[in-house]
Coordinates of C-alpha atoms in Angstrom, one line a residue:
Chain A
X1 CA -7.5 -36.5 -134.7
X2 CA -7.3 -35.4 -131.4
X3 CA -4.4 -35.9 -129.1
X4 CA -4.2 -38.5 -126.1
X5 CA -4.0 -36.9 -122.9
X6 CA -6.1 -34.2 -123.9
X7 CA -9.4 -33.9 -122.6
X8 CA -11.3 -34.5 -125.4
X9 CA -9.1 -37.7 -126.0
X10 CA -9.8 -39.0 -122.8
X11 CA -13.6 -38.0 -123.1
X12 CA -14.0 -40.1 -126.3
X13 CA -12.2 -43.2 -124.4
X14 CA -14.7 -43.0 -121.5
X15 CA -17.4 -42.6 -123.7
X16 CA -19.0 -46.2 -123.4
X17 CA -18.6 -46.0 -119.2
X18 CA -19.9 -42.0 -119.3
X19 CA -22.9 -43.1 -121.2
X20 CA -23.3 -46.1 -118.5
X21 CA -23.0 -43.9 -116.4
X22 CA -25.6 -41.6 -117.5
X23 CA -27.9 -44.5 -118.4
X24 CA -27.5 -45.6 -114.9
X25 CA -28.7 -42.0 -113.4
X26 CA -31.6 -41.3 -115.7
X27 CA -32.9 -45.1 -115.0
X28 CA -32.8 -44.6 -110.9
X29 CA -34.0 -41.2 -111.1
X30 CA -36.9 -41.7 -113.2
X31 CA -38.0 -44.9 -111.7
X32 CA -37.6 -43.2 -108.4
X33 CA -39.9 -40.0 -109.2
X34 CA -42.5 -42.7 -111.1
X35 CA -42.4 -45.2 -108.4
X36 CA -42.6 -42.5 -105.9
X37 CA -45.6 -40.5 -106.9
X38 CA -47.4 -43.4 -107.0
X39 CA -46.9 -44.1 -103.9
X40 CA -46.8 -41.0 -102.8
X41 CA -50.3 -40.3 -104.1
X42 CA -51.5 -42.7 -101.6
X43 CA -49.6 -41.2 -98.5
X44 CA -51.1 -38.0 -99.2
X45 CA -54.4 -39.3 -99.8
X46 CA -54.1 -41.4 -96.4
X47 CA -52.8 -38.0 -94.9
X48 CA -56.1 -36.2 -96.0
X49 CA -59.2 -38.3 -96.0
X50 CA -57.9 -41.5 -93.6
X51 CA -59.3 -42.9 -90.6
X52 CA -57.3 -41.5 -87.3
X53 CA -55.4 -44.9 -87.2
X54 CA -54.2 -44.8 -90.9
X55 CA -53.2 -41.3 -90.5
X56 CA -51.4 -41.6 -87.5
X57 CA -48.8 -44.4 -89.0
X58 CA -48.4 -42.8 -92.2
X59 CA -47.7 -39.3 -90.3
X60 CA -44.8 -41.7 -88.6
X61 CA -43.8 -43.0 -91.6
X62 CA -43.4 -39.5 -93.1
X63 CA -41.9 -37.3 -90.1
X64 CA -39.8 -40.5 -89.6
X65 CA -38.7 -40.4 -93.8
X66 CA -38.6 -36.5 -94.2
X67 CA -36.3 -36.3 -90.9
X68 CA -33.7 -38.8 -92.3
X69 CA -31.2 -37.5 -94.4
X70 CA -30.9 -39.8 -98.1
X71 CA -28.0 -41.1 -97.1
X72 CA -28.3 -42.7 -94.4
X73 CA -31.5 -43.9 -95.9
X74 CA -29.2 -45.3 -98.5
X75 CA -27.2 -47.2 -96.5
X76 CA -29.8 -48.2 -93.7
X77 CA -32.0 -50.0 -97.0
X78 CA -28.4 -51.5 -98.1
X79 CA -27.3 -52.7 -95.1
X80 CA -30.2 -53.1 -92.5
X81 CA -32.7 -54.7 -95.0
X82 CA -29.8 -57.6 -95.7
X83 CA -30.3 -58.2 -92.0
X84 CA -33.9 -59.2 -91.8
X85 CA -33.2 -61.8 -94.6
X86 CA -34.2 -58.9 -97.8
X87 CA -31.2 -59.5 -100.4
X88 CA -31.3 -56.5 -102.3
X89 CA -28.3 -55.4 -105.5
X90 CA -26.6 -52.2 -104.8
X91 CA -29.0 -50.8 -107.4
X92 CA -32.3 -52.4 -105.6
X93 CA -31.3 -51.0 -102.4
X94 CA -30.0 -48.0 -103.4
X95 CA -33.9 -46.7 -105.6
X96 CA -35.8 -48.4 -102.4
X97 CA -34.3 -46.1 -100.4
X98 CA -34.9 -42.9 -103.3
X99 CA -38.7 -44.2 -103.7
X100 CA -39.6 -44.0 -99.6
X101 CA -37.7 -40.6 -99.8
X102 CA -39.7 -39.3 -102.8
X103 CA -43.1 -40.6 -101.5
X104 CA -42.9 -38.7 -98.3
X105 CA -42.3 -35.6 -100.5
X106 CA -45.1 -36.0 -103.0
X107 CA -47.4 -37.1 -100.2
X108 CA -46.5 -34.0 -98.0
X109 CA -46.7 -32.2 -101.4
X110 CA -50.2 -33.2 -102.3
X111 CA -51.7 -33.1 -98.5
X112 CA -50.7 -29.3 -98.2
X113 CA -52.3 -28.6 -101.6
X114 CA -55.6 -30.5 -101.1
X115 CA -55.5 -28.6 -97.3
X116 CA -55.6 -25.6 -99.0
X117 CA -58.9 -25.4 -101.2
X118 CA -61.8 -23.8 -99.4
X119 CA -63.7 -26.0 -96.8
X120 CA -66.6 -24.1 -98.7
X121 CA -65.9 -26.1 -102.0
X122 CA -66.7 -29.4 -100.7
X123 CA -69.7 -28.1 -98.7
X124 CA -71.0 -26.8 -102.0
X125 CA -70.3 -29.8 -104.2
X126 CA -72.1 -31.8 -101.4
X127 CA -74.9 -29.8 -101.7
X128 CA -75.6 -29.9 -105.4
X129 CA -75.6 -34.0 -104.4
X130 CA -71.7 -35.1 -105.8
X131 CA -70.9 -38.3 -104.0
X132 CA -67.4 -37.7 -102.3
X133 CA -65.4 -40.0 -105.7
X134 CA -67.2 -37.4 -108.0
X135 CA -66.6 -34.2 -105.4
X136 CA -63.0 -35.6 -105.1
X137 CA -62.5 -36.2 -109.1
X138 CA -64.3 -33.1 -110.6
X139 CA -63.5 -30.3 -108.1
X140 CA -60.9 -31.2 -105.6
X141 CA -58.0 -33.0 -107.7
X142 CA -58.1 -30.8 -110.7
X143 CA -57.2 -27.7 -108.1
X144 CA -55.1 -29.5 -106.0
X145 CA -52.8 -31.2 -108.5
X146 CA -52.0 -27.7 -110.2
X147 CA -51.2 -26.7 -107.0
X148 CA -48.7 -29.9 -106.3
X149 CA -47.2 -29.7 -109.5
X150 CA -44.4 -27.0 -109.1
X151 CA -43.3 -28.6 -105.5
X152 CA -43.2 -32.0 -107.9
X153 CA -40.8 -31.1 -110.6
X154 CA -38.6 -29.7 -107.6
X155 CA -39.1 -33.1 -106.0
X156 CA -38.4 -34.6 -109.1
X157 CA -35.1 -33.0 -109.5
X158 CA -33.9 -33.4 -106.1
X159 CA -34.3 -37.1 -107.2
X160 CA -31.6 -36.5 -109.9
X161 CA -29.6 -34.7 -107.4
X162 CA -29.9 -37.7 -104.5
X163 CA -29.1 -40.5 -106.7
X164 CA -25.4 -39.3 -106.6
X165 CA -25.5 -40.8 -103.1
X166 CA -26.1 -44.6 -104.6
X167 CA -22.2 -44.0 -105.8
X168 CA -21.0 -44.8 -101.6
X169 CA -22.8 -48.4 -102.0
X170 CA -21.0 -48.8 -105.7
X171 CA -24.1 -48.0 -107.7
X172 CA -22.0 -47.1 -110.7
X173 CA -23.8 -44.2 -111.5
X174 CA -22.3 -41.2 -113.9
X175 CA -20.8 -39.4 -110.3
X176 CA -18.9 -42.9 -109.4
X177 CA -18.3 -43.4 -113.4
X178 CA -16.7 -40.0 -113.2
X179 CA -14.4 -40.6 -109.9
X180 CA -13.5 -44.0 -111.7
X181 CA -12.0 -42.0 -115.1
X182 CA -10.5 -39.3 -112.9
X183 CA -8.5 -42.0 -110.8
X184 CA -7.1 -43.4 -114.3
X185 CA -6.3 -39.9 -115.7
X186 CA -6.1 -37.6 -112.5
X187 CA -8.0 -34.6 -115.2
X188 CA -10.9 -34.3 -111.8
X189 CA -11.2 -30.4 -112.7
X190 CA -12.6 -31.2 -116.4
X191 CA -14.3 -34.8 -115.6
X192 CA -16.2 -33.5 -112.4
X193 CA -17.3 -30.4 -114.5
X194 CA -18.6 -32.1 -116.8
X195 CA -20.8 -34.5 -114.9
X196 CA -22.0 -31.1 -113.3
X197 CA -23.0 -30.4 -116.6
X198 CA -24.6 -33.4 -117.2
X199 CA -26.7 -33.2 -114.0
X200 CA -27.7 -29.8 -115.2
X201 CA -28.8 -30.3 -118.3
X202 CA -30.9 -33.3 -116.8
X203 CA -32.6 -31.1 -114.3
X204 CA -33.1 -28.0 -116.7
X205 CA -34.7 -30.6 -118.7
X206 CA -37.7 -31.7 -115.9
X207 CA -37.5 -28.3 -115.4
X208 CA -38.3 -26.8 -118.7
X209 CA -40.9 -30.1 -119.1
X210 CA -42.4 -28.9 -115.8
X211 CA -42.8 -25.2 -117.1
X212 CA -44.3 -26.7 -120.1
X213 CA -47.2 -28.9 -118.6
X214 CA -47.9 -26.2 -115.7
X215 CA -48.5 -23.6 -118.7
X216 CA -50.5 -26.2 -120.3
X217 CA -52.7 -27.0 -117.6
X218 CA -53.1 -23.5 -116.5
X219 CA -56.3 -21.8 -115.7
X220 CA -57.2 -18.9 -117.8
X221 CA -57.0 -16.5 -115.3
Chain B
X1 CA -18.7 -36.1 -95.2
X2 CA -16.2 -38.8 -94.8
X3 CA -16.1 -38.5 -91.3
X4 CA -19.9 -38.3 -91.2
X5 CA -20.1 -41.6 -93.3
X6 CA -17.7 -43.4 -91.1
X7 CA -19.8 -42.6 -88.1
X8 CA -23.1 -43.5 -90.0
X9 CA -21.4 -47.4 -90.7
X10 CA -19.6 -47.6 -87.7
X11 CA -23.3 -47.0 -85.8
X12 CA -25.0 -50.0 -88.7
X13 CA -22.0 -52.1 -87.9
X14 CA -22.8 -52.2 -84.1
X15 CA -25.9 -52.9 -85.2
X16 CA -25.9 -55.4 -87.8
X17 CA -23.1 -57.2 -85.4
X18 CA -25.9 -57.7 -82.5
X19 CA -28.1 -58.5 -84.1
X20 CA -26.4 -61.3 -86.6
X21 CA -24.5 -62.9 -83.6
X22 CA -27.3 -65.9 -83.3
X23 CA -27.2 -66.8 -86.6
X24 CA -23.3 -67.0 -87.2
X25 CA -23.0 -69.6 -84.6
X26 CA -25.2 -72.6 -87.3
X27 CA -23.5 -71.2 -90.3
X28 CA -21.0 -73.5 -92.4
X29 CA -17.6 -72.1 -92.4
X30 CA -17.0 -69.8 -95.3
X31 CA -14.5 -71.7 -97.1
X32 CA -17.3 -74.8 -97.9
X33 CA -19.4 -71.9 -98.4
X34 CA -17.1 -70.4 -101.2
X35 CA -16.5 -73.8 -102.6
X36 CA -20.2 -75.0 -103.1
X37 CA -21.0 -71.7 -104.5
X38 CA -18.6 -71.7 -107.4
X39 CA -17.2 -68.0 -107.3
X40 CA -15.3 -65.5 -104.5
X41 CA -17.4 -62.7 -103.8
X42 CA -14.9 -59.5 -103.4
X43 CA -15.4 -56.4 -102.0
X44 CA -13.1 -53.6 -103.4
X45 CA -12.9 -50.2 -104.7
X46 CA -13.0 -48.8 -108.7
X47 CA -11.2 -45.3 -108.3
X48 CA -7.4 -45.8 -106.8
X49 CA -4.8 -46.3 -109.3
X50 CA -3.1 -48.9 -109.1
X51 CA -4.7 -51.0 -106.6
X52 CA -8.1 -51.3 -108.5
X53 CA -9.4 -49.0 -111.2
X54 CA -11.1 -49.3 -114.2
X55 CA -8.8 -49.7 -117.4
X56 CA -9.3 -47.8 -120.2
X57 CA -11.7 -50.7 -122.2
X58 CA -13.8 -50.8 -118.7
X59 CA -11.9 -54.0 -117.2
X60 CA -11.2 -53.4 -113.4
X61 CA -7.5 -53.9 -112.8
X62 CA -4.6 -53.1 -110.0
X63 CA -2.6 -54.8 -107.4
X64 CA -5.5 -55.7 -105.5
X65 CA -7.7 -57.3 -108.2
X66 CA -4.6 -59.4 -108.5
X67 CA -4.2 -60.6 -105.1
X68 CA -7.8 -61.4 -105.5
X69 CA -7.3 -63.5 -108.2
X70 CA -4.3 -65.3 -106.6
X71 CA -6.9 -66.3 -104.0
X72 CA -9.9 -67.2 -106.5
X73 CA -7.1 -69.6 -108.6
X74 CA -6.1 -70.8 -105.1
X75 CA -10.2 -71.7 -104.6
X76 CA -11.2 -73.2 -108.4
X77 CA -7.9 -73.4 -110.3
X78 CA -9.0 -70.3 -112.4
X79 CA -8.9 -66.5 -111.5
X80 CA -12.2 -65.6 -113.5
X81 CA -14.3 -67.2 -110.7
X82 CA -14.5 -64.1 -108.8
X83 CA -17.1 -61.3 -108.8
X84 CA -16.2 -58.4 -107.9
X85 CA -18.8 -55.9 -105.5
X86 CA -17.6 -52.2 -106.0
X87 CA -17.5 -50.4 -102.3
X88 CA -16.4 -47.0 -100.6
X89 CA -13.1 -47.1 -98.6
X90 CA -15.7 -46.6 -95.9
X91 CA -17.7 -49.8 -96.8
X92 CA -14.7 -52.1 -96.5
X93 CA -15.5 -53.1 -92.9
X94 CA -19.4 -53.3 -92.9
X95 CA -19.8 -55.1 -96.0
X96 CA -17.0 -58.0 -94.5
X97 CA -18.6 -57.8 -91.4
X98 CA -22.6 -57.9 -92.7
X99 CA -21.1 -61.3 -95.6
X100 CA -22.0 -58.9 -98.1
X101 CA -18.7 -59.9 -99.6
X102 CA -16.2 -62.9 -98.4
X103 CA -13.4 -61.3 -98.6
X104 CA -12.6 -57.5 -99.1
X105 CA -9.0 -56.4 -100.7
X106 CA -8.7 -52.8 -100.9
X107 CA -5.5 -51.2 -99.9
X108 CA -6.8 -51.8 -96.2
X109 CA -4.2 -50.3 -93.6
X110 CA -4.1 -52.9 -90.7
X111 CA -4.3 -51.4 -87.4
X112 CA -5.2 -52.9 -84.1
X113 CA -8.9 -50.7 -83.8
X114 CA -9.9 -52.3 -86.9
X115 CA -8.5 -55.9 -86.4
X116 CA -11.2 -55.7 -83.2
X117 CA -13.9 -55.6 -86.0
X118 CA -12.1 -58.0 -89.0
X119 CA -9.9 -60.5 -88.8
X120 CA -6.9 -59.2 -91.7
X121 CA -5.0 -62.1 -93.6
X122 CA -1.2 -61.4 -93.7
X123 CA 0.2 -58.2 -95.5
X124 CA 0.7 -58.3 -99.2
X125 CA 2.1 -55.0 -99.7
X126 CA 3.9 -52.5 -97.4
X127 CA 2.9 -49.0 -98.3
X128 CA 5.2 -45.9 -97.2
X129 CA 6.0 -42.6 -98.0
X130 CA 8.0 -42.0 -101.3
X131 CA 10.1 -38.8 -102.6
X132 CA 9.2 -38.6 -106.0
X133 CA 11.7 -36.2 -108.1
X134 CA 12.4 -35.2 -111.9
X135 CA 14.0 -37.2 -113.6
X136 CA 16.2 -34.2 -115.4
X137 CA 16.1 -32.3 -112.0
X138 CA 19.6 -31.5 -109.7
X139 CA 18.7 -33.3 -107.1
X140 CA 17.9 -37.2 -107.5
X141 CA 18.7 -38.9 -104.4
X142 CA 17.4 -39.0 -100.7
X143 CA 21.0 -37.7 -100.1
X144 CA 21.5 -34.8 -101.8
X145 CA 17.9 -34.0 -101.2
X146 CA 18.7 -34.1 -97.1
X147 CA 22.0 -32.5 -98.2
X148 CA 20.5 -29.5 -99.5
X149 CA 18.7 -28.4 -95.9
X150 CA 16.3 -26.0 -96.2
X151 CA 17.5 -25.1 -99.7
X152 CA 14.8 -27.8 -100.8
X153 CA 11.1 -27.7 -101.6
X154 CA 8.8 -30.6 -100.5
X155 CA 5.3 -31.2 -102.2
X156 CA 2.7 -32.6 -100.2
X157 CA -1.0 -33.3 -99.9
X158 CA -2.6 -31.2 -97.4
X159 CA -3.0 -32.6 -94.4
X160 CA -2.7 -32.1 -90.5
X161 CA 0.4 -33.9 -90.0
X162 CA 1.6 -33.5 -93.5
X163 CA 4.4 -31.0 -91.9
X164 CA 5.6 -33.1 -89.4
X165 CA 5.8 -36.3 -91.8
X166 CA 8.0 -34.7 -94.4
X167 CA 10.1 -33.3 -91.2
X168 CA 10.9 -36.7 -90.8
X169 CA 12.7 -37.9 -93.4
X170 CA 13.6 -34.3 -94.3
X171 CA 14.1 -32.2 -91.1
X172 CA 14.9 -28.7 -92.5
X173 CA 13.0 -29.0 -95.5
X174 CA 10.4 -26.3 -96.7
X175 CA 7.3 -28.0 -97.1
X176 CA 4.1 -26.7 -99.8
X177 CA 1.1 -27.9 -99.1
X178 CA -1.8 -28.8 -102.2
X179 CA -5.2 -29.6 -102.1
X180 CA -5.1 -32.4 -104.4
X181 CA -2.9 -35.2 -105.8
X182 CA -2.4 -33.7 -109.2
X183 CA -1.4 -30.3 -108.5
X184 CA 1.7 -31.5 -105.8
X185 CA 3.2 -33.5 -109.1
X186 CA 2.3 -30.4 -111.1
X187 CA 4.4 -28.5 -108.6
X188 CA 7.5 -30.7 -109.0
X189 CA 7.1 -30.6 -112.9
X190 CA 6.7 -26.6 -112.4
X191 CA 10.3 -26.8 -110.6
X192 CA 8.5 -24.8 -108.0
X193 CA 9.2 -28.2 -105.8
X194 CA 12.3 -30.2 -105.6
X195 CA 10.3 -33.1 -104.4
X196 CA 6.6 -34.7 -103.9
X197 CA 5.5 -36.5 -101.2
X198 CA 3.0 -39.0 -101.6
X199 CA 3.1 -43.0 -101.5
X200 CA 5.1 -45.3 -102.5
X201 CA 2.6 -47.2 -104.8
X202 CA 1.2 -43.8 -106.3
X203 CA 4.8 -42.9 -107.1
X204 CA 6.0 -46.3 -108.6
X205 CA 2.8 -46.4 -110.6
X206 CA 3.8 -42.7 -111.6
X207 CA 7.3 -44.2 -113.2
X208 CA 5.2 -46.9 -114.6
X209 CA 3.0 -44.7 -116.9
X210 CA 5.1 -42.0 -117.4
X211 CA 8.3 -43.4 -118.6
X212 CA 12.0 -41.3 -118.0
X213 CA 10.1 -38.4 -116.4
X214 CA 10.6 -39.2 -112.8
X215 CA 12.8 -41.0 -110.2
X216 CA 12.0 -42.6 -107.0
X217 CA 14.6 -40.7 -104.2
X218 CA 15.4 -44.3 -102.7
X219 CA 13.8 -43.7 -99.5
X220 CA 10.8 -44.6 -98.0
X221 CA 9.4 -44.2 -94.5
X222 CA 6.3 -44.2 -92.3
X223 CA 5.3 -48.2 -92.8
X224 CA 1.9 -49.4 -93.3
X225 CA 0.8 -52.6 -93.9
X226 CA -1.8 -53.5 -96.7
X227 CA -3.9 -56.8 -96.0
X228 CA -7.0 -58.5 -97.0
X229 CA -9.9 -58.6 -94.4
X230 CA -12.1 -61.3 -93.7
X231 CA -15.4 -62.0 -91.2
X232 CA -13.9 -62.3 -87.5
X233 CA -14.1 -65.7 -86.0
X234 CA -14.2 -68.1 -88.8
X235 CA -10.7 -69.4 -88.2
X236 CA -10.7 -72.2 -91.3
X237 CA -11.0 -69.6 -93.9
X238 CA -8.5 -67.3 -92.9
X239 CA -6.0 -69.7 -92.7
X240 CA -7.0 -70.5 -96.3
X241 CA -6.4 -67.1 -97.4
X242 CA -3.4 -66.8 -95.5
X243 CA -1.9 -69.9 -97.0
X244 CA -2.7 -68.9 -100.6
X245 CA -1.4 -65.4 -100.2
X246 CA 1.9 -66.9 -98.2
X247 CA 2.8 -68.9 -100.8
X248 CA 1.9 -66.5 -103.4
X249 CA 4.7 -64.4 -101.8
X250 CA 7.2 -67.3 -101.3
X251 CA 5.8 -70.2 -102.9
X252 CA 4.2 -71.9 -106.4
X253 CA 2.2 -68.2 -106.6
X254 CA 5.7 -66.9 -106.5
X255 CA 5.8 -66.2 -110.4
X256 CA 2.0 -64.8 -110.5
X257 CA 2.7 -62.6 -107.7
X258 CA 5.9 -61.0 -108.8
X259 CA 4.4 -60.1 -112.2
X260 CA 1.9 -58.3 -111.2
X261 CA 4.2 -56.6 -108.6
X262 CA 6.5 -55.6 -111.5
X263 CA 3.1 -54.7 -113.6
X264 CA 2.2 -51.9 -110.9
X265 CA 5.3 -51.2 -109.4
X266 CA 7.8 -51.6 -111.9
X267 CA 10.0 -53.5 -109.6
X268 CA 11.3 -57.2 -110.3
X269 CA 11.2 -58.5 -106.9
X270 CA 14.3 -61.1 -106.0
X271 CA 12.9 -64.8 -105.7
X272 CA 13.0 -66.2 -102.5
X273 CA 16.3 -68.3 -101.1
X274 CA 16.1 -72.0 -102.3
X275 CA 16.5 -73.8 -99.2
X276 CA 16.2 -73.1 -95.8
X277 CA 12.8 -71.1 -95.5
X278 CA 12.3 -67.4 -96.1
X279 CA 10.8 -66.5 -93.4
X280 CA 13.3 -68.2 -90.6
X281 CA 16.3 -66.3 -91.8

């Protein structure tokens, strides 16, 4: 049996609110990368191959995004959005403001890569008649989302990293779970260690995942 | 950061307060408001022991949960209609001032800057500066502490003034600064301090948990006054919470009041005179 006021005593009390906690991060972070590809995937699409009007907002949109730091993203969605009449929960307000933060990455992500193939690929697949969905499908998006995919699993783990922020609205996410233990029991070496821990091992995860599926889809070379 | 976050809301606040002007005039008052809705909505904190943390089975307790309570039972007749929104220090004033919460009770310092952007209820707690000391130490009391001139050692959380504050109740005193909370009280159990510094709550809710192992020196300075916060200009509804928390403090609340204050604080607080009122005397 281990003894109260020892760490691992006051580990196993917390456990319930820890795993909360932890449930609370993986949910936001993941609905935030999934929610953010997608529409990420259409701001970099829009970027690429939209008409100049198109473009020209969703440029705004991301220069606007990408030059805002999370935070006050964060609290702009919480506070600002209540004032146009959009009631959003902590936790609503708090992955809005994650998924407009992720799209602008992925989007940025995926227009550099599909900027990057040769002009010369297109040119040929037009000439051996592909219609631009079947240019686009069989010889652009293949290349082009190799390309994307390391700068998206560091997206992806940035995610993890950002939703700490969702703890100053009173998202109780495992950073504010963590502050809440260390207030009853004052151990804040051992208890902010080990959410540090926790947030690693969360981002080695994507990170070894990533690894996995980039050596997957890799191009015999 | 926290500097950088205050700025951030303070910036929002400006804004949200322009722009929601129009539509505060056509409101209802907040007390019908509070009434027809069926709960309080209250803003406070989860990670300040013992004004409102999360006990060890998850329930959020402390002296300000309390006073919250005092004010729901005042509202419904029962203390569990109440939801509680967890905020920042730093979201105490925007989320009272954007009616993300009707009321916010979280060990808010009244001062005149801030009661330009809230309107605070009367003070249910006067915080100051303690001297904590061992209980099986030589010196116990604010005397022989002061006695003792510059023989004495004074823990203290780093701060800018944190010098000049011990100076004042202790003027020859030698004062160590930490970086956090739990290393000045490590300090004093070390013996390498005679004495922490810190508040007066932190240290009576020290004595609480941690029976026979320290002593409050008896003195206390630097006032501040702790009070709830409420929108600005809705008159009706402060008087509401000022009138449950008054008579919480002198009145039929008199008995919920003083047990929690002797829950957190360990102090049984004297009843008030029978008779002529309190607060003329």
């Amino acid at each position: 049996m281990v003894e109260p006021g020892t760490f691992l005593y006051e580990l196993w009390v917390s456990r319930w609110a820890i795993l909360d906690g932890f449930g609370t991060t993986v949910l936001v972070s993941m609905l935030a990368i999934v929610l953010g590809t997608i529409l990420g995937t259409l701001v970099g699409l829009v970027l690429v191959y939209g008409g100049w009007v198109s473009r020209f907002l969703v440029r705004i949109y991301v220069d606007f995004v990408r030059g805002t730091p999370v935070f006050v993203l964060v609290l702009a969605s919480f506070y600002l959005l209540s004032q146009i009449g959009i009631q959003l929960t902590a936790f609503q307000a708090g992955l809005f403001a994650l998924v407009v933060f992720c799209s602008t990455h992925v989007g940025e992500n995926l227009r550099g890569a599909l900027q990057s193939l040769p002009r010369g690929q297109t040119e040929a697949a037009k000439a051996i008649g592909l219609t631009f969905p079947q240019i686009f499908v069989y010889v652009l998006a293949p290349q082009a989302l190799r390309q994307a995919l390391p700068a998206w699993i560091n997206t992806a783990t940035e995610m993890v990293k950002a939703s700490t922020l969702l703890s100053v609205i009173g998202v109780a996410e495992l950073l504010l779970v963590s502050r809440q233990i260390i207030s009853r029991n004052f151990m804040s070496l051992e208890f902010y260690f080990f959410a540090g821990l926790i947030y690693f091992l969360i981002d080695y995860a994507i990170e070894r995942a990533g690894k996995a599926v980039e050596r997957r889809v890799a191009l015999p070379s | 950061m926290s500097q950088m976050l205050r700025n951030a809301l303070a910036g929002l606040t400006a804004l949200v307060a322009v722009s929601a002007a129009p539509a505060l005039a056509q409101e209802q008052g907040k007390l019908d408001e509070v009434l027809a809705r069926g709960k309080l909505i209250v803003g406070t904190g989860s990670t300040n022991a013992p004004w409102h943390f999360k006990d060890e089975s998850g329930n959020l307790v402390g002296f300000d949960i309390d006073i919250a309570k005092i004010v729901a039972k005042g509202l419904f007749g029962d203390d569990t209609k109440i939801e509680f929104v967890d905020q920042s220090s730093d979201a105490r004033i925007p989320n009272v001032t954007t009616g993300k919460v009707d009321i916010t009770c979280q060990f808010m310092t009244v001062t005149a800057e801030r009661a330009q952007q809230v309107n605070f209820t009367i003070p249910y707690y006067r915080e100051g500066v303690a001297l904590l000391v061992s209980a099986n130490g030589k010196i116990k009391t604010y005397d022989e502490l002061k006695a003792a001139g510059s023989g004495v050692t004074v823990s203290v959380l780093q701060n800018v003034y944190a010098e000049d504050m011990v100076h004042a109740a202790l003027p020859e005193a030698k004062v160590d600064q930490y970086d956090s909370v739990d290393l000045i009280y490590e300090a004093l159990n070390s013996g390498r301090a005679d004495a922490a510094a810190t508040d007066q709550s932190s240290a009576k809710w020290l004595i609480v948990t941690t029976p026979g192992r320290y002593l409050d020196a008896g003195y206390g300075w630097n006032p501040q006054s702790y009070s709830c916060a409420v929108r600005r200009g809705d008159q009706d509804w402060l008087n509401f919470v000022n009138t449950t928390l008054h008579e919480a403090m002198t009145g039929v609340e008199f008995g919920t009041y003083s047990a929690s204050f002797k829950k957190w604080f360990g102090v049984d607080l004297p009843p008030p005179a029978i008779g002529f009122p309190v607060e003329y005397q």
